[in-house]
Amino acid sequence: MIVRLTVLLFLNFVAPRYGFPDFPFYNVSLTWEERVDDLVSRLTIPEMVGQMSRGTNGTDPIQRLGIKPYEWWTECLRGDIGGGGTGFPEAIGLAASFSEEVIFNVARATGIEVRAHNTVFSKDGSYTVGRGLSCLSPVINIARDPRWGRNEETYGEDPYVSGVLASAFVQGLQGDHPRYLLTSAGCKHFDGWAGPQYLDFDAQITMRDWRTTFLPAFRACVKAGTYNIMCSYNSINGIPSCANKELLTDILRDEWGFKGYVISDADAVSNVVTKFHYRNNSVDAAAACVNAGCNIELGLSFLLNVYQSIGQAVSEGKLQESKVREMMKPMWYTRMKLGEFDPPEMNPYKQLNLSVVQSQEHRQLAIKTAMKTFVLLKNENNFLPLKFGTQFQKIAIVGPLANNSKVQTGNYSPPVDPRYATTPLINLSRLGNSVQYNPGCIGSTRCQTYDHEGLKQAVNGVDFVIVCLGLGNDIEKEGLDRNTIELPVNQSQILQDAVNNSPANTPVLLIMFNAGPVDITWADSNPRVVAILEAFYPSQATGEALFNVITMSGPDSVPAGRLPCTWPASDQQIPPIANYSMEGRTYRYINYDPLYPYGYGLSYTSFTYTNLQFSQSILAGNDVEGSVDVYNNGQISADEVIQVYINWQNSPVPTPKLQLVDFKRQYIIAQNKIRVKFRVKGESMAVWMEDNSGWMVYPGQYGVFVGGQQPNQYKITNSNVLSGMFEVTETRFLGKY
């Protein structure tokens, strides 16, 4: 009622001030659907082409209707890239937090800064890439291969976790106003885009792997209310994603009920002709992609803009005009929900100004978030945390990531703002009375040239060595897969020289900056390397966040990140990257002991799980509800990540070896315990049927495992795992979802 009265007030007293044209689609008292229908009914075919073919650098204005250009391409992965703003940790690091709250807060802050910048851009008449409100984020492809260059943009290898975190990101990015969107979210890349990154790559995926590994996170994204989905570069079993009706209509819209729009990846529609030769000309390609369910072509150039041929496809009878009009509706609905056609005073998001960009609140959030992403991989004899006030006489900080604010940021980030960027060298220098620094590598992180003598001098006679190694976007990023998980050869030599040329009793701390796992077996097994901290790409807050965690300074300074990807020990454990079978990939299907398992991460304290209780028998399709006591054994209050897994004891069809079904990050006071509730959803027990007809929950025995890590791991953490069995009775078909 309050919202309705507000709308009427603005309609009668405010709207006339803005001189909006007198068309029903500007009438705020009508429903969104009525307004969209009115607008679309007024468009000519050339006007519709000017919208659907211009996903890049602004759509065509429609002056007779008072409609301005609109930009569909804005990146919001972990900060406002187009406008520049607060730089938050890379997505793979956010996933390591195992926290919906962390993801939501980063998305919310990003959305606020994007909106503030857009208000300025719109007033200036600027409608180019990165200046709109439609975000092409989050990336929820499965990190199935550690060598894939885009692992850094994902939420890791588990489809359930990816879906949960994607939902939190969508909700944070889109806001909670009852009428307006803060920004619109867009999940990508749909689907099967997980390396190798050839633009004409055909992913051969079995229906079981497609349904159980690649699709679930996207379904979760749709359920969370995302407004757009991006179709990917690759083809799936011979059909390009952006021309794949089974994917974009049968599954996305008919099965899942998606009401938003589909936008292509950059040039993915033109690739239907030029790369895949799936169609021979732009007219046939336009018809194929629109009929399949792709609303907008996003292109890098206009050398071949396929959707400019939509009009000809209609005139030749290859595409129905009614289909084109229907495809227009979710695009205009999104723009209306963003407030484009309402008086600006009605929309509180339009009141945001540039004071929110790099605000004190957002900079503190960047620090807090980075601290929550770090994963402690090794900590011999509890070397960390360094006691409060610890200061060595002489320390060495070495390695190519020790003082490189750009490399520590990763890809798809706001430009580095030197006013707020901190590095290991800047902040960790406080640990020594004197500091000796040498990057080791000359040039890029590929480290093809190595300052061997300078490195030896830097570590000579010191009391503490900090080695900062990693990859960066010279080695892994979009378009740049790796051939191996080995560190660049001279980076490995930097670590070995730091150990061998420093005094024999000097502790060495290794800090890693990478997304895809690397072979650090030497460091893991060497007693001189007393601690290893995985930092991913923490962005602007790197140095300050590292100092806080290493010295346990302030709230949230106890590491509780967990690995979002299995960390193989060597290349020999990894199947070929072009092989899309999930056999031998991810914790769900591997047949080897990795260097570090999925969900692994140490703490400065230890936890004990007791008193596991859960439903012992349920009807198929129902949830299992349970609870467990988690006790913090130590003297340090800290977060713990509670992980709940199941397995299928006697399924009639193939299943994962293990499946994470619930997780919670909980703060537990030292020497205290909490009771944690968990739930195994009925659909988590479902398996894809052999005849591909849908999901079925079969009767039988199911194992359940609750603890701070996976069960039965070769390398264990500071906690235990409890296990039990429950029984499912009867059978229940859940359909396709």
XYZ file of C-alpha atoms in Angstrom:
737
model
C 0.000 0.000 0.000
C 2.825 2.419 0.897
C 4.621 1.701 -2.376
C 1.368 2.240 -4.319
C 0.709 5.599 -2.636
C 4.277 6.678 -3.329
C 3.884 5.819 -6.998
C 0.665 7.837 -7.247
C 2.262 10.796 -5.485
C 5.123 10.898 -7.975
C 2.790 10.328 -10.884
C 0.625 13.318 -10.017
C 3.129 15.797 -8.628
C 6.672 14.893 -9.652
C 6.644 13.169 -13.024
C 5.303 16.174 -14.972
C 8.424 18.130 -14.028
C 10.638 15.856 -16.094
C 8.907 16.320 -19.407
C 8.675 12.607 -20.182
C 6.883 11.845 -23.476
C 3.220 11.050 -23.107
C 3.382 7.319 -23.803
C 1.849 4.658 -21.561
C 5.216 2.976 -21.000
C 6.278 6.058 -19.013
C 3.166 5.786 -16.829
C 4.368 4.584 -13.422
C 0.848 3.621 -12.332
C 0.745 0.795 -14.871
C 2.243 -2.615 -14.195
C 5.704 -3.404 -15.537
C 4.176 -5.877 -17.981
C 1.700 -3.318 -19.327
C 4.475 -0.793 -19.810
C 6.757 -3.295 -21.544
C 3.974 -4.476 -23.855
C 3.172 -0.892 -24.812
C 6.793 -0.013 -25.534
C 7.522 -3.117 -27.601
C 4.320 -2.684 -29.619
C 5.556 0.728 -30.797
C 8.914 -0.444 -32.147
C 9.707 -0.917 -35.805
C 11.874 -3.794 -36.953
C 14.897 -1.508 -37.601
C 14.499 -0.091 -34.090
C 14.469 -3.569 -32.607
C 17.542 -4.468 -34.619
C 19.244 -1.380 -33.208
C 18.696 -2.781 -29.735
C 19.424 -6.492 -30.192
C 22.526 -5.993 -32.342
C 24.201 -3.392 -30.137
C 25.299 -5.106 -26.949
C 28.508 -3.073 -27.107
C 29.071 0.685 -26.813
C 25.446 1.663 -26.492
C 22.236 0.710 -28.255
C 20.743 3.007 -30.857
C 18.640 5.816 -29.367
C 14.956 5.955 -30.336
C 14.389 9.667 -30.360
C 10.733 9.607 -31.375
C 9.981 7.737 -28.141
C 12.424 9.688 -25.990
C 14.603 6.604 -25.456
C 18.316 7.090 -24.896
C 21.128 4.621 -25.665
C 21.838 1.833 -23.210
C 25.030 -0.127 -22.524
C 24.665 -3.880 -21.876
C 28.322 -4.680 -21.123
C 29.557 -3.881 -17.614
C 31.911 -6.093 -15.600
C 31.199 -6.318 -11.872
C 33.119 -9.426 -10.843
C 34.660 -7.935 -7.681
C 34.558 -4.191 -8.118
C 33.491 -1.633 -10.718
C 35.884 -2.206 -13.592
C 34.514 0.385 -15.997
C 34.244 3.277 -13.579
C 37.123 2.311 -11.349
C 36.550 1.700 -7.676
C 37.337 -0.423 -4.671
C 39.296 -3.537 -5.630
C 38.118 -6.669 -3.834
C 39.780 -10.107 -3.952
C 39.511 -12.239 -7.061
C 36.462 -14.514 -7.249
C 38.428 -17.711 -6.541
C 39.611 -16.112 -3.297
C 36.077 -15.059 -2.421
C 35.056 -18.682 -2.893
C 37.786 -19.742 -0.456
C 36.002 -17.763 2.248
C 33.161 -20.316 2.089
C 30.904 -17.472 3.190
C 27.682 -16.269 1.605
C 27.980 -13.116 3.707
C 31.390 -12.272 2.244
C 30.126 -12.743 -1.315
C 26.971 -10.721 -0.668
C 28.847 -7.803 0.894
C 31.337 -7.578 -1.969
C 28.536 -7.713 -4.539
C 26.552 -5.068 -2.670
C 29.516 -2.681 -2.459
C 30.304 -3.273 -6.127
C 26.710 -2.586 -7.142
C 26.651 0.646 -5.154
C 29.793 1.933 -6.861
C 28.586 0.866 -10.321
C 25.299 2.693 -9.757
C 27.029 5.862 -8.523
C 29.299 5.945 -11.554
C 26.412 5.268 -13.928
C 24.510 8.302 -12.665
C 27.464 10.472 -13.630
C 28.014 8.735 -16.960
C 24.341 9.051 -17.885
C 24.311 12.772 -17.148
C 27.378 13.129 -19.366
C 25.729 11.139 -22.168
C 28.387 8.402 -21.985
C 27.131 4.939 -22.958
C 30.257 2.913 -23.659
C 31.511 -0.436 -22.326
C 31.673 -0.552 -18.539
C 29.368 2.400 -17.943
C 25.994 0.697 -17.778
C 24.040 -1.078 -15.053
C 23.779 -4.549 -16.582
C 26.556 -6.622 -15.072
C 28.110 -9.594 -16.834
C 28.898 -11.194 -13.478
C 29.268 -13.587 -11.696
C 31.310 -16.252 -13.489
C 30.051 -19.642 -12.330
C 31.762 -22.079 -14.647
C 33.292 -25.092 -12.943
C 37.050 -24.975 -12.351
C 37.450 -28.515 -13.625
C 41.091 -28.208 -14.733
C 43.822 -26.425 -12.731
C 45.499 -25.164 -15.914
C 42.484 -23.236 -17.216
C 43.304 -19.533 -17.366
C 39.915 -18.392 -16.098
C 39.887 -20.373 -12.859
C 40.530 -17.085 -11.071
C 37.105 -15.754 -12.078
C 35.164 -18.774 -10.794
C 33.925 -20.004 -7.425
C 35.867 -23.233 -7.713
C 35.176 -26.802 -8.699
C 32.041 -27.705 -6.761
C 28.671 -27.091 -8.469
C 26.753 -26.852 -5.185
C 29.085 -24.275 -3.626
C 29.223 -22.329 -6.896
C 25.435 -22.159 -6.935
C 25.143 -21.033 -3.320
C 27.763 -18.310 -3.735
C 26.343 -17.204 -7.089
C 22.940 -16.763 -5.453
C 24.440 -14.558 -2.751
C 26.275 -12.499 -5.373
C 23.134 -12.001 -7.471
C 21.147 -10.870 -4.446
C 23.862 -8.465 -3.334
C 24.355 -6.981 -6.786
C 20.659 -6.448 -7.486
C 19.741 -4.905 -4.143
C 16.661 -5.256 -1.992
C 14.461 -2.336 -3.027
C 10.806 -3.400 -3.548
C 10.583 -1.605 -6.908
C 14.034 -1.000 -8.372
C 17.201 -2.913 -9.108
C 20.505 -1.566 -7.835
C 22.152 -3.176 -10.874
C 21.234 -6.309 -12.796
C 23.279 -9.470 -12.426
C 24.285 -11.834 -15.222
C 25.658 -15.335 -14.753
C 28.133 -16.647 -17.312
C 29.330 -18.499 -19.364
C 26.439 -20.798 -20.292
C 27.666 -23.505 -20.660
C 30.609 -25.911 -20.652
C 33.145 -23.075 -20.878
C 35.993 -24.367 -18.738
C 39.038 -24.635 -20.977
C 40.728 -24.925 -23.335
C 39.977 -21.406 -24.488
C 39.851 -21.900 -28.231
C 36.939 -19.876 -29.585
C 35.939 -22.829 -31.776
C 36.261 -25.474 -29.073
C 33.621 -28.190 -29.052
C 33.015 -29.518 -25.540
C 31.987 -33.151 -25.767
C 29.906 -33.613 -22.614
C 27.845 -36.604 -21.582
C 24.323 -35.801 -20.466
C 25.128 -37.063 -16.964
C 28.152 -34.778 -16.580
C 26.233 -31.874 -18.086
C 23.371 -32.260 -15.645
C 25.382 -33.091 -12.535
C 28.426 -30.841 -12.944
C 28.017 -28.025 -15.465
C 24.354 -26.983 -15.209
C 23.504 -26.928 -11.462
C 25.168 -23.609 -10.565
C 23.315 -21.873 -13.397
C 20.011 -23.248 -12.178
C 20.786 -21.829 -8.727
C 21.575 -18.490 -10.352
C 18.210 -18.488 -12.125
C 16.407 -19.368 -8.889
C 18.169 -16.432 -7.223
C 16.590 -14.073 -9.754
C 19.391 -13.145 -12.146
C 18.253 -10.908 -14.972
C 20.606 -12.182 -17.642
C 22.587 -15.213 -18.713
C 25.551 -15.103 -21.104
C 25.896 -17.861 -23.677
C 29.467 -19.051 -24.069
C 32.016 -19.190 -26.883
C 32.254 -22.946 -27.166
C 29.911 -25.426 -28.732
C 28.410 -28.338 -26.823
C 28.357 -31.647 -28.641
C 28.590 -29.860 -31.969
C 26.124 -26.989 -31.422
C 27.407 -23.472 -30.562
C 26.065 -22.342 -27.208
C 24.511 -19.166 -28.581
C 22.601 -21.174 -31.200
C 21.741 -24.048 -28.881
C 17.973 -24.273 -28.440
C 18.237 -27.198 -26.023
C 20.404 -25.057 -23.762
C 18.814 -21.605 -24.092
C 15.152 -22.545 -24.431
C 14.435 -26.154 -23.492
C 16.546 -26.152 -20.320
C 16.916 -22.490 -19.367
C 13.411 -21.224 -20.072
C 11.108 -24.238 -20.259
C 12.594 -26.353 -17.464
C 13.917 -23.634 -15.155
C 11.424 -20.853 -15.901
C 14.016 -18.168 -16.688
C 12.319 -14.888 -17.611
C 15.356 -12.717 -18.317
C 17.454 -12.146 -21.419
C 20.401 -14.045 -22.896
C 23.388 -12.050 -24.119
C 26.200 -13.549 -26.157
C 29.820 -13.499 -25.176
C 31.829 -11.032 -27.234
C 31.680 -12.120 -30.898
C 30.224 -15.511 -29.933
C 27.320 -14.983 -32.345
C 29.559 -14.067 -35.263
C 31.685 -17.118 -34.415
C 28.675 -19.240 -35.369
C 29.619 -18.285 -38.930
C 33.348 -17.554 -38.813
C 34.661 -20.158 -36.341
C 32.167 -23.010 -36.201
C 30.692 -22.687 -39.719
C 27.454 -23.845 -38.131
C 25.667 -21.445 -40.494
C 27.074 -20.032 -43.720
C 25.854 -16.435 -43.515
C 24.654 -13.805 -41.086
C 20.973 -14.127 -42.039
C 20.828 -17.821 -41.205
C 22.990 -17.312 -38.117
C 20.736 -14.526 -36.834
C 17.683 -16.727 -37.295
C 19.389 -19.669 -35.584
C 20.551 -17.676 -32.546
C 17.328 -15.710 -32.016
C 15.190 -18.824 -32.437
C 17.474 -20.684 -30.029
C 16.922 -17.997 -27.384
C 19.759 -15.431 -27.587
C 18.332 -11.910 -27.155
C 21.406 -9.705 -27.601
C 24.533 -9.913 -29.698
C 27.574 -8.562 -27.922
C 30.368 -7.877 -30.358
C 33.903 -6.591 -30.249
C 33.662 -5.023 -33.694
C 31.106 -4.375 -36.375
C 33.031 -6.147 -39.126
C 30.434 -8.899 -38.874
C 27.411 -8.003 -36.805
C 25.077 -10.915 -37.322
C 22.034 -9.408 -35.629
C 21.975 -6.528 -38.097
C 20.559 -9.178 -40.434
C 17.527 -9.842 -38.230
C 15.319 -7.711 -40.475
C 16.340 -9.671 -43.561
C 15.772 -12.950 -41.698
C 12.227 -11.786 -40.931
C 11.571 -10.724 -44.512
C 12.809 -14.100 -45.788
C 10.537 -15.972 -43.374
C 13.406 -17.504 -41.413
C 12.469 -15.588 -38.276
C 9.027 -14.505 -37.125
C 8.491 -10.845 -36.234
C 6.461 -11.989 -33.224
C 9.496 -13.924 -31.993
C 11.661 -10.809 -32.252
C 9.132 -8.774 -30.258
C 8.961 -11.414 -27.552
C 12.755 -11.456 -27.341
C 12.713 -7.694 -26.821
C 10.505 -7.795 -23.728
C 12.984 -8.991 -21.060
C 15.459 -6.374 -22.267
C 13.026 -3.512 -21.725
C 11.742 -5.037 -18.509
C 15.285 -4.926 -17.130
C 15.779 -1.307 -18.138
C 12.483 -0.360 -16.531
C 13.349 -2.145 -13.287
C 16.612 -0.197 -13.231
C 14.501 2.969 -13.233
C 15.279 4.322 -16.681
C 11.706 5.365 -17.479
C 10.661 6.596 -14.028
C 11.235 10.036 -12.505
C 14.693 9.894 -10.891
C 13.366 11.096 -7.548
C 11.406 7.867 -7.244
C 14.581 5.791 -7.288
C 16.797 6.050 -4.195
C 19.662 4.363 -6.042
C 19.857 7.371 -8.382
C 20.726 9.515 -5.374
C 24.040 7.722 -4.861
C 27.027 9.916 -5.646
C 30.756 9.421 -6.084
C 31.413 9.692 -2.345
C 30.612 5.965 -2.102
C 33.493 5.046 -4.429
C 36.529 3.936 -2.412
C 34.675 5.052 0.706
C 36.199 4.275 4.085
C 33.540 1.597 4.552
C 34.396 -0.095 1.262
C 38.150 0.075 1.830
C 37.713 -1.576 5.217
C 35.515 -4.200 3.606
C 38.319 -4.897 1.112
C 40.753 -5.530 3.972
C 38.322 -7.666 5.954
C 37.370 -9.668 2.886
C 40.959 -10.365 1.870
C 41.711 -11.678 5.361
C 38.795 -14.096 5.070
C 40.042 -15.505 1.769
C 43.529 -16.612 2.865
C 44.124 -20.360 3.228
C 46.817 -21.577 5.604
C 48.323 -24.644 3.919
C 51.209 -25.383 6.271
C 52.149 -24.225 9.769
C 54.932 -26.291 11.300
C 55.053 -26.167 15.102
C 52.475 -23.368 15.056
C 55.009 -20.887 13.714
C 52.148 -18.555 12.850
C 50.793 -16.320 14.164
C 53.812 -14.274 15.074
C 53.431 -13.085 18.635
C 52.157 -9.558 19.105
C 55.001 -7.071 18.784
C 57.358 -9.603 17.189
C 60.137 -7.822 15.350
C 63.114 -9.551 13.827
C 66.446 -7.789 13.621
C 66.817 -8.365 9.912
C 64.327 -9.869 7.468
C 64.266 -10.583 3.747
C 61.184 -10.115 1.572
C 61.809 -11.598 -1.847
C 60.049 -12.829 -4.949
C 58.217 -11.329 -7.937
C 54.981 -10.843 -5.962
C 56.601 -9.061 -3.021
C 55.955 -5.572 -4.328
C 53.804 -5.686 -7.447
C 50.363 -4.189 -6.837
C 49.216 -4.972 -10.378
C 50.100 -8.653 -10.395
C 48.597 -9.279 -6.924
C 45.276 -7.955 -8.267
C 44.525 -10.467 -11.017
C 42.209 -10.033 -13.986
C 38.789 -8.351 -14.297
C 39.523 -5.935 -11.482
C 39.121 -2.175 -11.129
C 42.339 -0.386 -12.065
C 44.795 -0.334 -9.181
C 44.479 2.894 -7.203
C 47.972 3.612 -5.814
C 46.477 5.620 -2.952
C 44.995 2.489 -1.424
C 47.128 -0.371 -2.755
C 49.326 -2.141 -0.215
C 51.845 -4.894 -0.942
C 53.725 -7.469 1.147
C 56.863 -5.330 1.062
C 55.028 -2.196 2.184
C 53.331 -3.795 5.175
C 55.407 -6.805 6.171
C 58.538 -4.661 6.402
C 57.199 -3.713 9.832
C 58.289 -7.155 11.036
C 61.982 -6.295 10.864
C 64.277 -3.564 12.123
C 65.880 -3.714 8.704
C 64.610 -5.194 5.477
C 66.409 -6.632 2.468
C 64.329 -6.879 -0.694
C 64.870 -8.506 -4.057
C 62.177 -9.531 -6.563
C 64.375 -12.305 -7.976
C 62.623 -12.208 -11.332
C 63.583 -9.508 -13.781
C 60.582 -8.610 -15.889
C 57.366 -10.614 -15.662
C 56.369 -13.451 -13.350
C 57.448 -15.841 -16.094
C 60.848 -15.224 -14.518
C 62.837 -15.953 -17.642
C 65.617 -13.779 -16.244
C 66.667 -14.353 -12.646
C 68.830 -12.146 -10.412
C 70.509 -15.042 -8.650
C 73.229 -13.046 -6.927
C 70.836 -10.327 -5.795
C 68.573 -12.939 -4.247
C 71.428 -14.601 -2.399
C 72.545 -11.269 -0.974
C 69.002 -10.412 0.109
C 68.636 -13.527 2.270
C 72.160 -13.530 3.615
C 72.356 -13.187 7.406
C 68.648 -12.565 7.995
C 66.458 -13.818 10.831
C 63.299 -14.370 8.795
C 62.592 -14.864 5.085
C 59.291 -14.143 3.357
C 59.084 -15.501 -0.195
C 56.255 -14.231 -2.426
C 55.734 -16.379 -5.513
C 52.902 -16.876 -7.956
C 51.521 -16.565 -11.434
C 49.620 -13.386 -12.265
C 48.087 -12.512 -15.582
C 51.312 -13.008 -17.500
C 50.762 -16.719 -16.913
C 47.048 -17.318 -16.202
C 44.029 -15.290 -17.303
C 41.352 -15.241 -19.993
C 42.908 -16.553 -23.184
C 45.956 -17.880 -21.381
C 45.783 -21.501 -20.224
C 48.854 -23.151 -18.758
C 50.591 -26.224 -20.125
C 51.784 -27.266 -16.677
C 51.088 -26.634 -13.006
C 54.802 -26.295 -12.286
C 56.034 -22.934 -11.115
C 58.105 -21.013 -13.645
C 61.495 -22.665 -13.325
C 63.314 -19.685 -11.851
C 60.555 -19.086 -9.312
C 61.178 -22.556 -7.957
C 64.846 -21.660 -7.842
C 64.102 -18.466 -5.890
C 62.488 -20.502 -3.117
C 65.267 -23.057 -3.031
C 67.945 -20.356 -3.032
C 66.147 -18.496 -0.241
C 66.231 -21.660 1.862
C 69.772 -22.703 0.965
C 71.432 -19.287 1.267
C 69.823 -18.018 4.457
C 71.138 -19.084 7.890
C 70.299 -22.695 8.742
C 67.939 -21.809 11.578
C 66.085 -19.037 9.726
C 62.359 -19.723 9.208
C 60.954 -19.288 5.707
C 57.347 -18.229 5.055
C 56.009 -18.869 1.547
C 53.097 -16.719 0.348
C 51.482 -17.866 -2.888
C 49.550 -15.682 -5.338
C 47.741 -17.826 -7.873
C 44.313 -19.098 -8.915
C 45.005 -22.481 -10.472
C 47.067 -24.815 -8.248
C 50.824 -25.045 -8.720
C 53.303 -27.756 -7.828
C 54.791 -26.740 -4.473
C 55.522 -30.236 -3.200
C 59.113 -29.222 -2.467
C 57.965 -26.418 -0.178
C 55.333 -28.569 1.482
C 57.853 -31.263 2.414
C 60.827 -29.048 3.258
C 61.139 -28.426 7.029
C 62.784 -25.039 6.511
C 59.586 -23.742 4.916
C 57.715 -23.460 8.195
C 54.492 -21.988 6.818
C 52.667 -21.645 3.500
C 49.849 -19.157 3.009
C 47.695 -19.193 -0.125
C 46.587 -15.620 -0.852
C 45.080 -15.969 -4.369
C 44.791 -12.390 -5.759
C 43.710 -10.173 -2.836
C 43.829 -6.889 -4.806
C 44.318 -3.497 -3.158
C 44.292 -4.647 0.479
C 46.971 -7.328 0.042
C 49.724 -6.007 2.291
C 47.550 -4.863 5.158
C 45.461 -8.030 5.141
C 48.567 -10.229 5.145
C 50.118 -8.330 8.039
C 46.942 -8.682 10.083
C 46.679 -12.438 9.498
C 50.372 -13.207 9.985
C 50.425 -11.285 13.279
C 46.798 -12.053 14.217
C 46.051 -8.365 14.592
C 42.431 -7.422 15.119
C 39.109 -9.093 14.240
C 38.902 -11.688 11.462
C 42.668 -12.187 11.522
C 42.667 -15.950 12.116
C 42.849 -17.755 8.747
C 39.768 -19.820 8.002
C 39.765 -19.963 4.213
C 39.367 -23.371 2.614
C 40.553 -24.484 -0.805
C 37.769 -24.188 -3.413
C 39.700 -26.493 -5.757
C 41.540 -29.773 -5.432
C 45.292 -29.098 -5.493
C 47.083 -31.860 -7.451
C 50.647 -32.763 -6.575
C 51.861 -32.903 -10.178
C 50.873 -32.770 -13.829
C 50.722 -36.551 -13.932
C 47.526 -36.504 -11.861
C 45.587 -34.331 -14.346
C 43.683 -35.617 -17.411
C 44.089 -33.778 -20.748
C 42.412 -30.370 -20.619
C 40.317 -31.031 -23.751
C 38.850 -34.216 -22.267
C 35.506 -33.161 -20.784
C 34.804 -36.367 -18.905
C 34.692 -35.650 -15.178
C 36.443 -38.926 -14.412
C 39.618 -38.137 -12.496
C 38.621 -34.490 -11.983
C 37.665 -32.556 -8.845
C 37.203 -34.074 -5.413
C 33.960 -35.657 -6.576
C 35.658 -38.010 -9.042
C 39.426 -38.095 -8.450
C 41.261 -41.379 -8.039
C 44.471 -40.040 -6.432
C 45.743 -38.368 -3.266
C 46.223 -34.667 -4.038
C 48.787 -32.408 -2.437
C 45.914 -30.552 -0.752
C 42.298 -31.733 -0.889
C 39.252 -29.642 -1.680
C 37.988 -27.868 1.449
C 41.413 -28.031 3.112
C 42.732 -25.230 5.285
C 44.448 -24.876 8.661
C 43.681 -22.565 11.576
C 45.539 -21.077 14.528
C 43.343 -23.196 16.769
C 41.736 -26.652 16.563
C 38.157 -27.867 16.648
C 36.442 -31.029 17.825
C 33.117 -32.258 16.454
C 30.869 -34.317 18.741
C 27.252 -35.332 19.266
C 26.262 -35.747 15.610
C 22.519 -36.202 15.247
C 20.397 -36.454 12.115
C 17.322 -38.125 10.655
C 17.954 -41.837 10.390
C 15.225 -42.610 7.878
C 13.307 -40.417 5.440
C 10.942 -40.737 2.514
C 12.536 -40.084 -0.849
C 12.510 -36.386 -1.684
C 12.437 -35.203 1.919
C 15.290 -33.389 3.649
C 17.608 -34.793 6.288
C 17.889 -32.392 9.214
C 20.808 -32.673 11.580
C 23.005 -30.931 14.105
C 26.479 -31.230 15.580
C 28.478 -29.720 18.432
C 31.673 -27.911 17.409
C 34.169 -27.130 20.174
C 37.040 -24.662 19.871
C 39.831 -26.427 21.758
C 42.365 -23.613 21.809
C 42.969 -20.238 23.352
C 42.175 -18.339 20.125
C 38.648 -17.419 19.032
C 38.246 -18.134 15.335
C 36.010 -19.004 12.409
C 35.490 -22.613 11.434
C 34.051 -23.877 8.148
C 31.671 -26.756 8.863
C 31.394 -29.070 5.845
C 28.678 -31.679 5.294
C 29.179 -34.383 2.656
C 27.161 -37.382 1.539
C 27.827 -40.421 -0.596
C 25.619 -43.008 -2.235
C 26.112 -46.527 -0.865
C 24.062 -48.500 -3.378
C 22.847 -46.254 -6.190
C 21.716 -48.030 -9.369
C 23.375 -45.323 -11.507
C 26.849 -43.718 -11.377
C 27.323 -41.043 -8.706
C 30.114 -38.819 -7.432
C 32.364 -40.469 -4.861
C 31.464 -37.674 -2.474
C 29.271 -34.578 -2.606
C 29.283 -31.461 -0.432
C 25.656 -30.697 0.471
C 25.896 -27.999 3.150
C 28.502 -25.671 4.642
C 28.630 -22.867 7.176
C 31.344 -20.495 8.307
C 30.882 -19.939 12.048
C 32.748 -17.894 14.639
C 33.495 -19.890 17.796
C 34.892 -18.346 20.966
C 37.987 -20.029 22.422
C 37.229 -22.874 24.820
C 33.558 -22.791 23.827
C 31.260 -24.898 21.698
C 28.289 -24.133 19.508
C 25.486 -26.290 18.198
C 25.343 -26.121 14.420
C 22.296 -27.188 12.436
C 22.623 -28.537 8.908
C 20.353 -29.803 6.183
C 20.759 -32.318 3.387
C 18.147 -31.301 0.840
C 16.144 -34.023 -0.803
C 17.261 -32.919 -4.258
C 20.893 -33.298 -3.167
C 20.299 -37.052 -3.014
C 18.857 -37.205 -6.533
C 20.783 -38.799 -9.367
C 20.391 -38.355 -13.114
C 18.564 -41.322 -14.610
C 20.099 -43.573 -17.229
C 17.361 -42.781 -19.771
C 17.966 -39.005 -19.346
C 14.351 -38.480 -18.321
C 15.220 -36.550 -15.177
C 16.243 -36.737 -11.533
C 15.357 -39.619 -9.253
C 15.836 -40.198 -5.539
C 16.309 -43.920 -5.075
C 15.871 -45.913 -1.871
C 18.943 -47.160 -0.083
C 21.744 -46.263 2.290
C 23.500 -42.908 2.222
C 26.626 -41.939 4.107
C 26.854 -38.562 5.821
C 30.083 -36.892 6.986
C 30.315 -33.745 9.092
C 33.521 -31.960 10.036
C 36.029 -29.286 9.114
C 37.258 -31.139 6.032
C 36.513 -34.034 3.701
C 36.482 -37.512 5.252
C 39.366 -39.956 4.836
C 41.981 -37.448 3.669
C 45.689 -38.169 3.488
C 46.464 -34.615 4.618
C 44.298 -33.523 7.527
C 43.442 -30.229 9.208
C 42.951 -29.093 12.802
C 39.611 -30.856 13.168
C 37.937 -34.247 12.996
C 35.127 -35.699 10.877
C 32.083 -37.561 12.192
C 30.160 -39.983 10.031
C 26.949 -41.962 9.971
C 24.307 -43.473 7.716
C 20.715 -42.681 6.894
C 18.177 -44.635 4.904
C 15.902 -43.411 2.140
C 12.701 -45.343 1.627
C 10.582 -45.508 -1.515
C 11.390 -43.762 -4.791
C 10.606 -40.243 -5.946
C 10.939 -38.734 -9.405
C 11.831 -35.019 -9.285
C 11.580 -34.325 -12.990
C 14.019 -32.190 -14.937
C 15.559 -29.208 -13.207
